[in-house]
Tab-separated table of C-alpha atoms in Angstrom:
chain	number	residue	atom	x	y	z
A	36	UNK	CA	-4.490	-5.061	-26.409
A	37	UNK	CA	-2.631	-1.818	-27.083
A	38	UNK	CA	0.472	-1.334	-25.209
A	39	UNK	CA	1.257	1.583	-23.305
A	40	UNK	CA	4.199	3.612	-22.129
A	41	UNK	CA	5.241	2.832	-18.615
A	42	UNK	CA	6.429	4.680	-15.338
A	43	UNK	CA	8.939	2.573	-14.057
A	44	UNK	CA	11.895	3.049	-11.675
A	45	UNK	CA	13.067	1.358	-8.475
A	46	UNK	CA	9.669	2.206	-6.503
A	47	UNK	CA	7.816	0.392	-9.251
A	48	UNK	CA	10.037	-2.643	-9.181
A	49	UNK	CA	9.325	-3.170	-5.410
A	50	UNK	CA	6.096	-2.882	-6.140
A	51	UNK	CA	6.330	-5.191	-8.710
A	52	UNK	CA	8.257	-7.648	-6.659
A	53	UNK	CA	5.949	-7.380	-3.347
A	54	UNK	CA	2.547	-7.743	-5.175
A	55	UNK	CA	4.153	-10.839	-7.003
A	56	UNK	CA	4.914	-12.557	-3.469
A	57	UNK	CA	1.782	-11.458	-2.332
A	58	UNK	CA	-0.182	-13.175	-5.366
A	59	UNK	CA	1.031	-16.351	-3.868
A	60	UNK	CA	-0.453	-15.466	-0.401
A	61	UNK	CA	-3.906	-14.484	-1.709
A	62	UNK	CA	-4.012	-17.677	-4.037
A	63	UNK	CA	-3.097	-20.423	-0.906
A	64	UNK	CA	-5.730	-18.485	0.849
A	65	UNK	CA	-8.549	-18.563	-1.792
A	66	UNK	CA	-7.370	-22.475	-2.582
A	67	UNK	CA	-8.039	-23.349	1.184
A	68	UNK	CA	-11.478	-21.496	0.710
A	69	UNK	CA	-12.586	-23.594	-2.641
A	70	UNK	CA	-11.372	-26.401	-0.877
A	71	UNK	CA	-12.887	-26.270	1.849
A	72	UNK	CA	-16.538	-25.158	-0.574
A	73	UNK	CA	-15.760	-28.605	-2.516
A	74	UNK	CA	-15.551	-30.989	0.459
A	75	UNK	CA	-18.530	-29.594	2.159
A	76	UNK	CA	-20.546	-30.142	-1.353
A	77	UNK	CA	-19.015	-32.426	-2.981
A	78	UNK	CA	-19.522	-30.771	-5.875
A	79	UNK	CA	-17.933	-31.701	-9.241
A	80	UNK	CA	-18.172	-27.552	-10.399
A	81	UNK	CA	-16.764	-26.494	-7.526
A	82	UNK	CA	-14.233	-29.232	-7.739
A	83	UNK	CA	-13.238	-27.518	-10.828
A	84	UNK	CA	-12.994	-23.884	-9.723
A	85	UNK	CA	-10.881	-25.144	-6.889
A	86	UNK	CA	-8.547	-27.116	-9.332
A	87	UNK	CA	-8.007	-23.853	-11.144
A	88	UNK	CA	-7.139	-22.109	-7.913
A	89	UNK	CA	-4.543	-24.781	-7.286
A	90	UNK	CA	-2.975	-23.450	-11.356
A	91	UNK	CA	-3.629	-20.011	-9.494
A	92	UNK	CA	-0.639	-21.144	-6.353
A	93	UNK	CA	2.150	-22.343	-8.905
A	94	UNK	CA	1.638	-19.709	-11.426
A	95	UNK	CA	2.173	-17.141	-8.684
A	96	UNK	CA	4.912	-18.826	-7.987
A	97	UNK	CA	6.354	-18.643	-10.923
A	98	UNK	CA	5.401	-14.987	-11.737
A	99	UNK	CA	7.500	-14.102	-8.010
A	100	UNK	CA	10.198	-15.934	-9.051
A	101	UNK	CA	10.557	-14.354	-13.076
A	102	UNK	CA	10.133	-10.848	-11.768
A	103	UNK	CA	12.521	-11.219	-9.817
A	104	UNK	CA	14.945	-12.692	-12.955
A	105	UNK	CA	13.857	-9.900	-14.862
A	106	UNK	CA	14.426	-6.877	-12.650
A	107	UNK	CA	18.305	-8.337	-12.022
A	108	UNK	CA	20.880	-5.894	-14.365
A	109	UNK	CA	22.202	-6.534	-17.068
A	110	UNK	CA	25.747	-8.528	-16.971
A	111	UNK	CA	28.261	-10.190	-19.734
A	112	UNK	CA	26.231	-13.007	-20.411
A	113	UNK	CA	23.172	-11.043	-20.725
A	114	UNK	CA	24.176	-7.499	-21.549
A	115	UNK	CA	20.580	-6.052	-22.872
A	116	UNK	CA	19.181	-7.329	-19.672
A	117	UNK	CA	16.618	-10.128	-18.172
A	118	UNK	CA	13.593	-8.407	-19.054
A	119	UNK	CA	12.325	-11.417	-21.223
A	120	UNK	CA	12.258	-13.715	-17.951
A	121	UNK	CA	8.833	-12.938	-17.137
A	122	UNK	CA	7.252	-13.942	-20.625
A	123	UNK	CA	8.458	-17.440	-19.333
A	124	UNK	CA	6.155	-16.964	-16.452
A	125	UNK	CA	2.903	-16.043	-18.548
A	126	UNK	CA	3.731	-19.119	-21.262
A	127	UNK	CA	4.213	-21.567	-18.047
A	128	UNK	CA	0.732	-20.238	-16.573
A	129	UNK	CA	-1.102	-20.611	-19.872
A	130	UNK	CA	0.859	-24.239	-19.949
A	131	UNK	CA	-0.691	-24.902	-16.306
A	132	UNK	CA	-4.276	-23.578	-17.119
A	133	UNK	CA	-4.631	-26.552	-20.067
A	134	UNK	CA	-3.476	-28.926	-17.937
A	135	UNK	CA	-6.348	-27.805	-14.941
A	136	UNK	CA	-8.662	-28.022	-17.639
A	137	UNK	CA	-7.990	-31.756	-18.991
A	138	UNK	CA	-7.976	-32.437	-15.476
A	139	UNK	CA	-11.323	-31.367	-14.984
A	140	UNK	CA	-12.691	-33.177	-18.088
A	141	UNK	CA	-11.765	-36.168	-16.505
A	142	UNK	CA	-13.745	-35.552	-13.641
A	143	UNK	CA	-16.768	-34.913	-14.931
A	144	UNK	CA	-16.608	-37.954	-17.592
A	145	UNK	CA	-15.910	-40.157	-14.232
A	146	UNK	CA	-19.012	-38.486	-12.479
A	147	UNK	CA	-21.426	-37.787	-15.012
A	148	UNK	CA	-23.121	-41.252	-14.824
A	149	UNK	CA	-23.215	-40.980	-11.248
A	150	UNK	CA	-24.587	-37.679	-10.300
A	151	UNK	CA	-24.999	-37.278	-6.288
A	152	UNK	CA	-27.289	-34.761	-4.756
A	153	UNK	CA	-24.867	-31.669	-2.931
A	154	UNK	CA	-24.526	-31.616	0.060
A	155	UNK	CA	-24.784	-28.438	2.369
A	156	UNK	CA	-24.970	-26.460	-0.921
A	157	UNK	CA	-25.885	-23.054	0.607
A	158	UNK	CA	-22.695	-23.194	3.165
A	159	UNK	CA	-20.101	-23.838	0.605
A	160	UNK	CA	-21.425	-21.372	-1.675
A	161	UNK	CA	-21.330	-18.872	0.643
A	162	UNK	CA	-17.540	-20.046	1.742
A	163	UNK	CA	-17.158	-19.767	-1.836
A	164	UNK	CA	-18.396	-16.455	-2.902
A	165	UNK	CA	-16.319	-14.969	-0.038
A	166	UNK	CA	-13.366	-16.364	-2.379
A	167	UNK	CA	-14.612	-15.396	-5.292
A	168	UNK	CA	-14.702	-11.450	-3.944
A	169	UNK	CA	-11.146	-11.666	-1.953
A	170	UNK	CA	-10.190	-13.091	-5.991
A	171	UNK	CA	-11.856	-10.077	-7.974
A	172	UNK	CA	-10.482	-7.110	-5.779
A	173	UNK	CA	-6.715	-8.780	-6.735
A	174	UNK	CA	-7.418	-9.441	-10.354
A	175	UNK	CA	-7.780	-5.929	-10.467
A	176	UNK	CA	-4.957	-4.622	-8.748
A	177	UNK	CA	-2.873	-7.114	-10.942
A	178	UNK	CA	-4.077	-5.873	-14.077
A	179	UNK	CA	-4.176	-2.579	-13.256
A	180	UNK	CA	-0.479	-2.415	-11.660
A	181	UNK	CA	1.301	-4.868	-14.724
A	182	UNK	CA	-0.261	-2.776	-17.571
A	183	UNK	CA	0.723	0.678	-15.842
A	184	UNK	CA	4.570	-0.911	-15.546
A	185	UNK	CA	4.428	-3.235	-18.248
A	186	UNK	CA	5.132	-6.235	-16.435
A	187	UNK	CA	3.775	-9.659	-18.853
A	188	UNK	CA	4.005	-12.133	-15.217
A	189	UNK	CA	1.666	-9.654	-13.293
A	190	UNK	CA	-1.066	-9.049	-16.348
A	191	UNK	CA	-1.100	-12.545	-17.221
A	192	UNK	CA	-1.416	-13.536	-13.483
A	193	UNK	CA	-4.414	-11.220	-13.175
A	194	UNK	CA	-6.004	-11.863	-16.646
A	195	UNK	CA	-5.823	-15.554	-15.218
A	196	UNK	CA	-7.481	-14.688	-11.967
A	197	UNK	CA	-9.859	-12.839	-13.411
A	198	UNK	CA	-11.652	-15.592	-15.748
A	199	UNK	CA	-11.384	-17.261	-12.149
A	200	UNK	CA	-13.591	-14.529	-10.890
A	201	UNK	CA	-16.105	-15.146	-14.113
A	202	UNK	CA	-16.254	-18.402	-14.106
A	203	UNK	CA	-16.480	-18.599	-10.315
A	204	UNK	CA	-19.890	-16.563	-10.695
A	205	UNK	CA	-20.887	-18.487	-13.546
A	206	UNK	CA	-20.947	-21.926	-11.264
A	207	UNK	CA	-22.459	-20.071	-8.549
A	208	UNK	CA	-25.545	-18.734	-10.641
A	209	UNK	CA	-25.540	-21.883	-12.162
A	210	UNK	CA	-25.456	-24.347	-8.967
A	211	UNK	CA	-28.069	-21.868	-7.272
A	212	UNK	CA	-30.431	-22.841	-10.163
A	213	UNK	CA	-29.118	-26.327	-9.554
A	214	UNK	CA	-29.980	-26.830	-5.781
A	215	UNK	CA	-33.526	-24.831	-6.619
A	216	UNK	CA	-34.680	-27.187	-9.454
A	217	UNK	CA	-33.211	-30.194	-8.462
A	218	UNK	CA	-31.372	-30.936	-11.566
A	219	UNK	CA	-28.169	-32.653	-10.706
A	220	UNK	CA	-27.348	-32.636	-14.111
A	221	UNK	CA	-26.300	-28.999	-13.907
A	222	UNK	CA	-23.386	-29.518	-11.923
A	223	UNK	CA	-20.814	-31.616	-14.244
A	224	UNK	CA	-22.337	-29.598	-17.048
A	225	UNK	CA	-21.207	-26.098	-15.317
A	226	UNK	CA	-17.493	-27.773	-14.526
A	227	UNK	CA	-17.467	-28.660	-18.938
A	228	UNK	CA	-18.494	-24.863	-19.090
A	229	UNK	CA	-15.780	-24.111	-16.566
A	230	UNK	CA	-13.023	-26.069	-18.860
A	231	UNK	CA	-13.594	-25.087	-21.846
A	232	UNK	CA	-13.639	-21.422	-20.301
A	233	UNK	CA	-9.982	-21.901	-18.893
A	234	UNK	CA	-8.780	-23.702	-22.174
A	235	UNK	CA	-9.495	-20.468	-24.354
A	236	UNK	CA	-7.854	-18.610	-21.650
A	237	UNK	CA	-4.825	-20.370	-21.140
A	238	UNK	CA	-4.525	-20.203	-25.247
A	239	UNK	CA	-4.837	-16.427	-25.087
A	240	UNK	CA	-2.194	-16.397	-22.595
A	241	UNK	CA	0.249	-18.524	-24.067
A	242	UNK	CA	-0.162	-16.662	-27.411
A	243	UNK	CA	0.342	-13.012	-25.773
A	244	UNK	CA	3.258	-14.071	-24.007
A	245	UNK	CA	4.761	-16.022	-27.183
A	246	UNK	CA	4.464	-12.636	-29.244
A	247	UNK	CA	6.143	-11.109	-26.651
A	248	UNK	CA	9.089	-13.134	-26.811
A	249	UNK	CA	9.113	-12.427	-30.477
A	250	UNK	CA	10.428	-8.945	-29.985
A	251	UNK	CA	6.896	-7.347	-30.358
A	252	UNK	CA	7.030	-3.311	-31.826
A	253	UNK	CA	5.304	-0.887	-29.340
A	254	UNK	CA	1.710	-0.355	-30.814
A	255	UNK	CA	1.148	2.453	-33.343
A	256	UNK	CA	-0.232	4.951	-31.032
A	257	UNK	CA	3.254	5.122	-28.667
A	258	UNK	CA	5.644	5.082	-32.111
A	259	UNK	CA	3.760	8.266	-33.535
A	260	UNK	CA	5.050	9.511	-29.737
A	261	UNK	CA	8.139	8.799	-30.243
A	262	UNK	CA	9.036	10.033	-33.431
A	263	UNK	CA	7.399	13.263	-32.631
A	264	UNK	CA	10.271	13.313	-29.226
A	265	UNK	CA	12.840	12.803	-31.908
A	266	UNK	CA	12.062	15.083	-34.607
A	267	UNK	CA	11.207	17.758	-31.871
A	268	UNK	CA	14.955	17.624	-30.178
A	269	UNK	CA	16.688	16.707	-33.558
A	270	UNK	CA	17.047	20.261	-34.339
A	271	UNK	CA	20.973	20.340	-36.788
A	272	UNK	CA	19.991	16.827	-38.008
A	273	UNK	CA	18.816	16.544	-41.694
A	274	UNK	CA	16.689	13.458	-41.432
A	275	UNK	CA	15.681	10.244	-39.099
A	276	UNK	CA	15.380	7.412	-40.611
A	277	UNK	CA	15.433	3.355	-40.362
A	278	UNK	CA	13.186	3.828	-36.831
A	279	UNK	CA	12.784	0.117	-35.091
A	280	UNK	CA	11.451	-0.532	-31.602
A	281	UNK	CA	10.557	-3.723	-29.445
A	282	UNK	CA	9.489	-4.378	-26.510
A	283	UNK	CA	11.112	-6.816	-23.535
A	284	UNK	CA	9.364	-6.851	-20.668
A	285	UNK	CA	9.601	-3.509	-18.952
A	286	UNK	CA	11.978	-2.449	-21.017
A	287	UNK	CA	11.640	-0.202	-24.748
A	288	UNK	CA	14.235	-0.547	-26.996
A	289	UNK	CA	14.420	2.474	-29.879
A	290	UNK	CA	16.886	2.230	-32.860
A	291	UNK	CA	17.524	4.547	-35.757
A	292	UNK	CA	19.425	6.412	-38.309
A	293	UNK	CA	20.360	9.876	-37.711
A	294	UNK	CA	21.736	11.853	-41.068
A	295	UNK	CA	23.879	14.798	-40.530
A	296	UNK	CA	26.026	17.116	-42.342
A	297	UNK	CA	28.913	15.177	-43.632
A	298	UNK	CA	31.592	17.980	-42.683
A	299	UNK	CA	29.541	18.304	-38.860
A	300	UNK	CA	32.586	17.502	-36.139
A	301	UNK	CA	31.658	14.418	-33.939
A	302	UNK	CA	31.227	16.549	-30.743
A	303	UNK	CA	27.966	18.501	-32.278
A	304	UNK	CA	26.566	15.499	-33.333
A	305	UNK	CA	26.924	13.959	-30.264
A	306	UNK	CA	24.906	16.712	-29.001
A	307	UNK	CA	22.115	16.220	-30.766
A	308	UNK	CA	21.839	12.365	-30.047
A	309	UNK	CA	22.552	13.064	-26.181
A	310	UNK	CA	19.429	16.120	-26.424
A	311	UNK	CA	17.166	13.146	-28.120
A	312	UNK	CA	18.274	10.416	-25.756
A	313	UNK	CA	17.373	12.499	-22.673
A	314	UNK	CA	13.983	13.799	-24.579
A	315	UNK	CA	13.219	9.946	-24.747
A	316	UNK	CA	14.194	9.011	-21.251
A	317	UNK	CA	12.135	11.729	-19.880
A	318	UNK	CA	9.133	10.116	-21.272
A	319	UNK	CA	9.991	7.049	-21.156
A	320	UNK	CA	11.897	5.879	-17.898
A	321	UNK	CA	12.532	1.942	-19.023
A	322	UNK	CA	13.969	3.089	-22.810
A	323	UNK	CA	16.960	1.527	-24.368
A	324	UNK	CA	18.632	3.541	-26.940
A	325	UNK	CA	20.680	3.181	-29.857
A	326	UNK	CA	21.546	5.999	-32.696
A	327	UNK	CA	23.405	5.416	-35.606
A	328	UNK	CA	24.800	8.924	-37.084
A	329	UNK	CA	25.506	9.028	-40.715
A	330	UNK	CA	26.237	11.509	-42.913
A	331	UNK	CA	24.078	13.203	-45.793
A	332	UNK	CA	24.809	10.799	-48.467
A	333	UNK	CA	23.005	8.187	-46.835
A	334	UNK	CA	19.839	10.405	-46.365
A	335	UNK	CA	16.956	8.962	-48.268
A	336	UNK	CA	14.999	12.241	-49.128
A	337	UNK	CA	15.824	14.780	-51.492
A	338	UNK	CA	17.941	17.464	-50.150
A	339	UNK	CA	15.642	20.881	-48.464
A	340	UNK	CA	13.391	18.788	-46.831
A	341	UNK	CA	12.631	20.971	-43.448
A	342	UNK	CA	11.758	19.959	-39.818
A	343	UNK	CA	14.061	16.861	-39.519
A	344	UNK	CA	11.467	14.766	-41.129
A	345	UNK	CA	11.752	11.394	-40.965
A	346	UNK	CA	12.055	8.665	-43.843
């Protein structure tokens, strides 16, 4: 998934923050629900989408309590900031969703043999589906809020509750079908559909939060932005060069080489790096700078080049 540049500020860290702790309201609330939908069945499928709402409680949990590491400032022991704390959170989740999984394997190998009609089938469907709605409407929001201020605990907390939402409908269509034809079969076979679901999820979210902690670049469509910000305000500069970003988090950090004329006096230079550094901030709120000036002799194109280009 492409990464985008965010809006961020102190408005979208309390929002941030207060849909984190509210992620672990919604998920005890939708747990009770599949709880409640499993013990009025007895359902082994059900069972299994109300284990993975139990995942649902700790990872949201965990999410709260990362944003809120990451959005603390940076200090002397960590002086370019917490930002990585919530990639902790999405690893954990993905950890939580293979375990939830296994679990439910177990299950089914212990009822398979032993398949017992449902009971009240149409009453905890219902009791589920009304979870599986209160569920979608907050994947949503999740997703929609983390990507716009590039929060890892949020997306990966509503990319999670969101194959909760599939699969959810999945067991429903599929235990509908059950009840109707009588085949009992259906339901431990829906709960091995449900785990293997979750176990390719949790994978995806443990590797998107791993290549996050590796200092991931920002995708190819948001460089091309920013050089185009630098070589637009680098106006006295003879070339850019050496350009490296990553991401952390929230936070964008930009690095490069800035050749000027070897006989330019500090203060002009300064200038032009404090005309690019606002340039940057203006677009993007959560940026971390860092310009190295040098002068011509390190440029790496031929002297004449026009427009600041870039090497």
């Amino acid at each position: 998934m492409a990464a985008t540049i965010p809006l961020a500020g102190a408005a979208a860290k309390r929002r941030i923050a207060a849909l984190a702790f509210w992620s672990i309201v919604v998920a005890f609330v939708v747990l009770g629900l599949k709880a409640v939908a499993w013990w009025i069945t007895g359902s082994v499928a059900l069972y299994s989408d109300a284990l993975e709402s139990t995942v649902n409680v700790i990872a949201a949990a965990a999410a709260f309590w990362a944003i809120r590491v990451s959005q603390k400032p940076a200090d002397e022991d960590h002086p370019f900031g917490h930002h990585k704390a919530e990639y902790f959170s999405a690893v954990l989740e993905g950890v939580l969703i293979v375990v939830a999984a296994l679990l439910i394997l177990s299950e089914v190998w212990r009822t398979w043999r032993n398949t017992a009609p449902l009971e009240q089938p149409w009453e905890g469907l219902a009791v589920n589906g009304v979870a599986t709605v209160i569920n979608a409407a907050w994947a949503w929001t999740l997703i929609r809020v983390g990507r716009n201020a590039r929060s890892p605990a949020l997306v990966a907390d509503g990319q999670h509750i969101m194959t909760d939402v599939i699969t959810s409908v999945g067991v429903f269509i599929g235990l509908v079908g059950a009840v109707m034809t009588g085949w009992r079969i259906l339901d431990p076979a829906l709960a091995v559909i449900v785990a293997l679901n979750i176990l390719w999820q949790g994978w995806h979210v443990i590797g998107a939060s791993l290549n996050g902690l590796m200092d991931r670049a920002v995708d190819l469509h948001d460089n091309m932005r920013i050089r185009d910000i630098i070589s637009t305000n680098s106006k006295g500069a003879i070339e850019v060069h050496d350009l490296k970003t990553r991401i952390a988090g929230r936070a964008t950090f930009i690095e490069f080489h800035l050749i000027v004329d070897g006989d330019m006096p500090v203060r002009e230079s300064h200038v032009i790096c404090d005309r690019i550094e606002d340039a940057l901030k203006a677009e993007i709120p959560s940026v971390r700078i860092t310009i190295h000036v040098e002068p011509d002799d390190e440029a790496k194109l031929p002297k004449g080049t026009a427009a600041v280009p870039f090497a």
